[in-house]
């Protein structure tokens, strides 16, 4: 049993496919199968169940996958810490986020962090799903993820940094544009541009409205908050969005942002595998983002 055997086995369990792992590793499917067979010989149990559309771990396989993933992640983290010790203040911080998030929440923090830690490489990655983000944190291929804080996830720690009130975005010519605020019940009569339907933020908005007995009616969805704001500004539709930093003040654009004080705000912040296991550069970046958010809130 080798470390490579375990790495390949964990990858197969998560992908559910021998062939996709083979493509990712640039080897043959037979080579991937050999890693799994070696583990099955040494453990004496079947670790994978073959199905028409791929493979799934058996009960024994799930036990080995969880233990192997935990051990590999810890080992990779230890190696990174050793490299940081050797390199002094250098290192790498790998963050899962998107362009919208960087613009609204991290632009000042990135500048401040680079000034303080010029030798540390910041790497931003886009992950296609929340599940993919949490898997990447668990296996050590990501250090930090900026997320909409949601239900507990096994093996992941989530920490709220800020709670964002909800706003209704409409063009200045809209009949609702002059309202100082809006009761959530009034949203039942408004067709809205939908936030990404599988996103945690969309689920949070629906749940917050359901708490007030409000069922929302949607237009087609958009990919992110900024697109929803742009369409609202152009008069294409109305959108409920969180009050992300950097939104225009009243009178600075054709967009009007009407507070919805009756809705539970949206919690956003960090997700990590374990706070006490973060590398010093990763912890420093997470703290810098929080520091800059506090400074921005105080100045506002």
mmCIF file of N, CA, C and O in Angstrom, residues 167-171 174-177 179 182-194 205 209 214-219 232 236-240 258 260:
data_model
loop_
_atom_site.group_PDB
_atom_site.id
_atom_site.type_symbol
_atom_site.label_atom_id
_atom_site.label_comp_id
_atom_site.label_asym_id
_atom_site.label_seq_id
_atom_site.Cartn_x
_atom_site.Cartn_y
_atom_site.Cartn_z
ATOM 1 N N UNK A 167 -31.717 43.948 -0.525
ATOM 2 C CA UNK A 167 -32.198 45.157 -1.189
ATOM 3 C C UNK A 167 -32.987 44.770 -2.440
ATOM 4 O O UNK A 167 -32.651 43.768 -3.098
ATOM 5 N N UNK A 168 -33.983 45.561 -2.773
ATOM 6 C CA UNK A 168 -34.651 45.406 -4.061
ATOM 7 C C UNK A 168 -34.037 46.420 -5.019
ATOM 8 O O UNK A 168 -34.067 47.628 -4.767
ATOM 9 N N UNK A 169 -33.458 45.941 -6.115
ATOM 10 C CA UNK A 169 -32.826 46.807 -7.116
ATOM 11 C C UNK A 169 -33.807 47.048 -8.255
ATOM 12 O O UNK A 169 -34.319 46.098 -8.863
ATOM 13 N N UNK A 170 -34.067 48.336 -8.539
ATOM 14 C CA UNK A 170 -34.981 48.722 -9.617
ATOM 15 C C UNK A 170 -34.387 49.926 -10.343
ATOM 16 O O UNK A 170 -33.568 50.657 -9.781
ATOM 17 N N UNK A 171 -34.793 50.183 -11.593
ATOM 18 C CA UNK A 171 -34.336 51.406 -12.273
ATOM 19 C C UNK A 171 -34.993 52.641 -11.659
ATOM 20 O O UNK A 171 -36.034 52.551 -11.001
ATOM 21 N N UNK A 174 -38.705 53.235 -12.143
ATOM 22 C CA UNK A 174 -39.662 52.243 -11.646
ATOM 23 C C UNK A 174 -40.627 52.892 -10.645
ATOM 24 O O UNK A 174 -40.242 53.765 -9.870
ATOM 25 N N UNK A 175 -41.898 52.495 -10.631
ATOM 26 C CA UNK A 175 -42.849 53.056 -9.664
ATOM 27 C C UNK A 175 -42.433 52.870 -8.203
ATOM 28 O O UNK A 175 -42.848 53.651 -7.340
ATOM 29 N N UNK A 176 -41.610 51.840 -7.939
ATOM 30 C CA UNK A 176 -41.172 51.599 -6.562
ATOM 31 C C UNK A 176 -39.913 52.385 -6.190
ATOM 32 O O UNK A 176 -39.491 52.360 -5.038
ATOM 33 N N UNK A 177 -39.323 53.089 -7.141
ATOM 34 C CA UNK A 177 -37.997 53.687 -6.934
ATOM 35 C C UNK A 177 -37.961 54.695 -5.801
ATOM 36 O O UNK A 177 -36.928 54.877 -5.148
ATOM 37 N N UNK A 179 -39.584 54.575 -2.948
ATOM 38 C CA UNK A 179 -39.924 54.025 -1.633
ATOM 39 C C UNK A 179 -38.698 54.001 -0.727
ATOM 40 O O UNK A 179 -37.623 53.570 -1.132
ATOM 41 N N UNK A 182 -39.216 48.576 1.746
ATOM 42 C CA UNK A 182 -40.304 47.740 1.220
ATOM 43 C C UNK A 182 -40.562 46.613 2.201
ATOM 44 O O UNK A 182 -39.611 46.018 2.744
ATOM 45 N N UNK A 183 -41.825 46.323 2.445
ATOM 46 C CA UNK A 183 -42.164 45.174 3.278
ATOM 47 C C UNK A 183 -42.017 43.902 2.440
ATOM 48 O O UNK A 183 -42.412 43.883 1.263
ATOM 49 N N UNK A 184 -41.442 42.829 3.015
ATOM 50 C CA UNK A 184 -41.269 41.594 2.224
ATOM 51 C C UNK A 184 -42.559 41.085 1.595
ATOM 52 O O UNK A 184 -42.526 40.483 0.519
ATOM 53 N N UNK A 185 -43.706 41.329 2.251
ATOM 54 C CA UNK A 185 -44.980 40.835 1.695
ATOM 55 C C UNK A 185 -45.255 41.438 0.329
ATOM 56 O O UNK A 185 -45.904 40.807 -0.518
ATOM 57 N N UNK A 186 -44.741 42.630 0.073
ATOM 58 C CA UNK A 186 -44.966 43.287 -1.214
ATOM 59 C C UNK A 186 -44.199 42.615 -2.345
ATOM 60 O O UNK A 186 -44.490 42.835 -3.524
ATOM 61 N N UNK A 187 -43.199 41.801 -1.999
ATOM 62 C CA UNK A 187 -42.429 41.101 -3.035
ATOM 63 C C UNK A 187 -43.273 40.046 -3.746
ATOM 64 O O UNK A 187 -42.933 39.624 -4.853
ATOM 65 N N UNK A 188 -44.340 39.606 -3.101
ATOM 66 C CA UNK A 188 -45.186 38.584 -3.720
ATOM 67 C C UNK A 188 -45.822 39.090 -5.011
ATOM 68 O O UNK A 188 -46.214 38.291 -5.867
ATOM 69 N N UNK A 189 -45.899 40.405 -5.161
ATOM 70 C CA UNK A 189 -46.512 40.984 -6.357
ATOM 71 C C UNK A 189 -45.483 41.401 -7.401
ATOM 72 O O UNK A 189 -45.835 42.024 -8.405
ATOM 73 N N UNK A 190 -44.209 41.069 -7.170
ATOM 74 C CA UNK A 190 -43.123 41.520 -8.047
ATOM 75 C C UNK A 190 -42.446 40.319 -8.704
ATOM 76 O O UNK A 190 -42.078 39.361 -8.028
ATOM 77 N N UNK A 191 -42.300 40.357 -10.019
ATOM 78 C CA UNK A 191 -41.504 39.330 -10.705
ATOM 79 C C UNK A 191 -40.031 39.724 -10.623
ATOM 80 O O UNK A 191 -39.674 40.873 -10.909
ATOM 81 N N UNK A 192 -39.203 38.779 -10.242
ATOM 82 C CA UNK A 192 -37.805 39.080 -9.941
ATOM 83 C C UNK A 192 -36.844 38.322 -10.840
ATOM 84 O O UNK A 192 -37.122 37.184 -11.243
ATOM 85 N N UNK A 193 -35.718 38.953 -11.149
ATOM 86 C CA UNK A 193 -34.596 38.246 -11.767
ATOM 87 C C UNK A 193 -34.043 37.291 -10.712
ATOM 88 O O UNK A 193 -33.776 37.699 -9.584
ATOM 89 N N UNK A 194 -33.893 36.040 -11.063
ATOM 90 C CA UNK A 194 -33.487 35.032 -10.086
ATOM 91 C C UNK A 194 -31.977 34.982 -9.946
ATOM 92 O O UNK A 194 -31.249 35.010 -10.938
ATOM 93 N N UNK A 205 -32.324 33.273 0.341
ATOM 94 C CA UNK A 205 -33.365 34.262 0.062
ATOM 95 C C UNK A 205 -34.746 33.617 0.089
ATOM 96 O O UNK A 205 -35.693 34.151 0.687
ATOM 97 N N UNK A 209 -37.726 34.558 2.782
ATOM 98 C CA UNK A 209 -39.068 34.972 2.359
ATOM 99 C C UNK A 209 -40.128 34.013 2.890
ATOM 100 O O UNK A 209 -41.215 34.441 3.315
ATOM 101 N N UNK A 214 -43.912 34.547 2.262
ATOM 102 C CA UNK A 214 -43.866 35.147 0.925
ATOM 103 C C UNK A 214 -43.310 34.133 -0.064
ATOM 104 O O UNK A 214 -42.236 33.551 0.161
ATOM 105 N N UNK A 215 -44.010 33.933 -1.166
ATOM 106 C CA UNK A 215 -43.523 33.084 -2.266
ATOM 107 C C UNK A 215 -43.131 33.981 -3.431
ATOM 108 O O UNK A 215 -43.934 34.788 -3.906
ATOM 109 N N UNK A 216 -41.880 33.871 -3.875
ATOM 110 C CA UNK A 216 -41.367 34.742 -4.923
ATOM 111 C C UNK A 216 -41.644 34.177 -6.307
ATOM 112 O O UNK A 216 -41.625 32.955 -6.510
ATOM 113 N N UNK A 217 -41.871 35.073 -7.256
ATOM 114 C CA UNK A 217 -42.043 34.706 -8.663
ATOM 115 C C UNK A 217 -40.851 35.232 -9.431
ATOM 116 O O UNK A 217 -40.486 36.407 -9.308
ATOM 117 N N UNK A 218 -40.252 34.351 -10.260
ATOM 118 C CA UNK A 218 -38.983 34.701 -10.873
ATOM 119 C C UNK A 218 -39.051 34.787 -12.392
ATOM 120 O O UNK A 218 -39.803 34.050 -13.046
ATOM 121 N N UNK A 219 -38.211 35.683 -12.911
ATOM 122 C CA UNK A 219 -37.832 35.682 -14.321
ATOM 123 C C UNK A 219 -36.694 34.662 -14.475
ATOM 124 O O UNK A 219 -36.264 34.038 -13.496
ATOM 125 N N UNK A 232 -31.206 45.092 -13.751
ATOM 126 C CA UNK A 232 -32.149 45.977 -13.067
ATOM 127 C C UNK A 232 -31.913 47.429 -13.457
ATOM 128 O O UNK A 232 -32.850 48.190 -13.714
ATOM 129 N N UNK A 236 -34.479 45.923 -17.347
ATOM 130 C CA UNK A 236 -34.903 44.619 -17.859
ATOM 131 C C UNK A 236 -35.744 43.882 -16.831
ATOM 132 O O UNK A 236 -36.586 43.051 -17.173
ATOM 133 N N UNK A 237 -35.525 44.161 -15.568
ATOM 134 C CA UNK A 237 -36.264 43.481 -14.506
ATOM 135 C C UNK A 237 -35.903 44.051 -13.153
ATOM 136 O O UNK A 237 -35.138 45.011 -13.049
ATOM 137 N N UNK A 238 -36.478 43.474 -12.121
ATOM 138 C CA UNK A 238 -36.169 43.842 -10.747
ATOM 139 C C UNK A 238 -35.422 42.680 -10.094
ATOM 140 O O UNK A 238 -35.639 41.524 -10.457
ATOM 141 N N UNK A 239 -34.583 42.986 -9.112
ATOM 142 C CA UNK A 239 -33.780 41.931 -8.496
ATOM 143 C C UNK A 239 -33.634 42.180 -7.010
ATOM 144 O O UNK A 239 -33.425 43.324 -6.581
ATOM 145 N N UNK A 240 -33.741 41.122 -6.220
ATOM 146 C CA UNK A 240 -33.391 41.191 -4.802
ATOM 147 C C UNK A 240 -31.960 40.703 -4.673
ATOM 148 O O UNK A 240 -31.634 39.583 -5.070
ATOM 149 N N UNK A 258 -33.669 49.574 -2.732
ATOM 150 C CA UNK A 258 -34.678 49.779 -1.699
ATOM 151 C C UNK A 258 -34.487 48.733 -0.599
ATOM 152 O O UNK A 258 -34.552 47.528 -0.862
ATOM 153 N N UNK A 260 -34.962 46.065 2.365
ATOM 154 C CA UNK A 260 -35.988 45.090 2.745
ATOM 155 C C UNK A 260 -35.716 44.667 4.186
ATOM 156 O O UNK A 260 -35.246 43.555 4.446
#
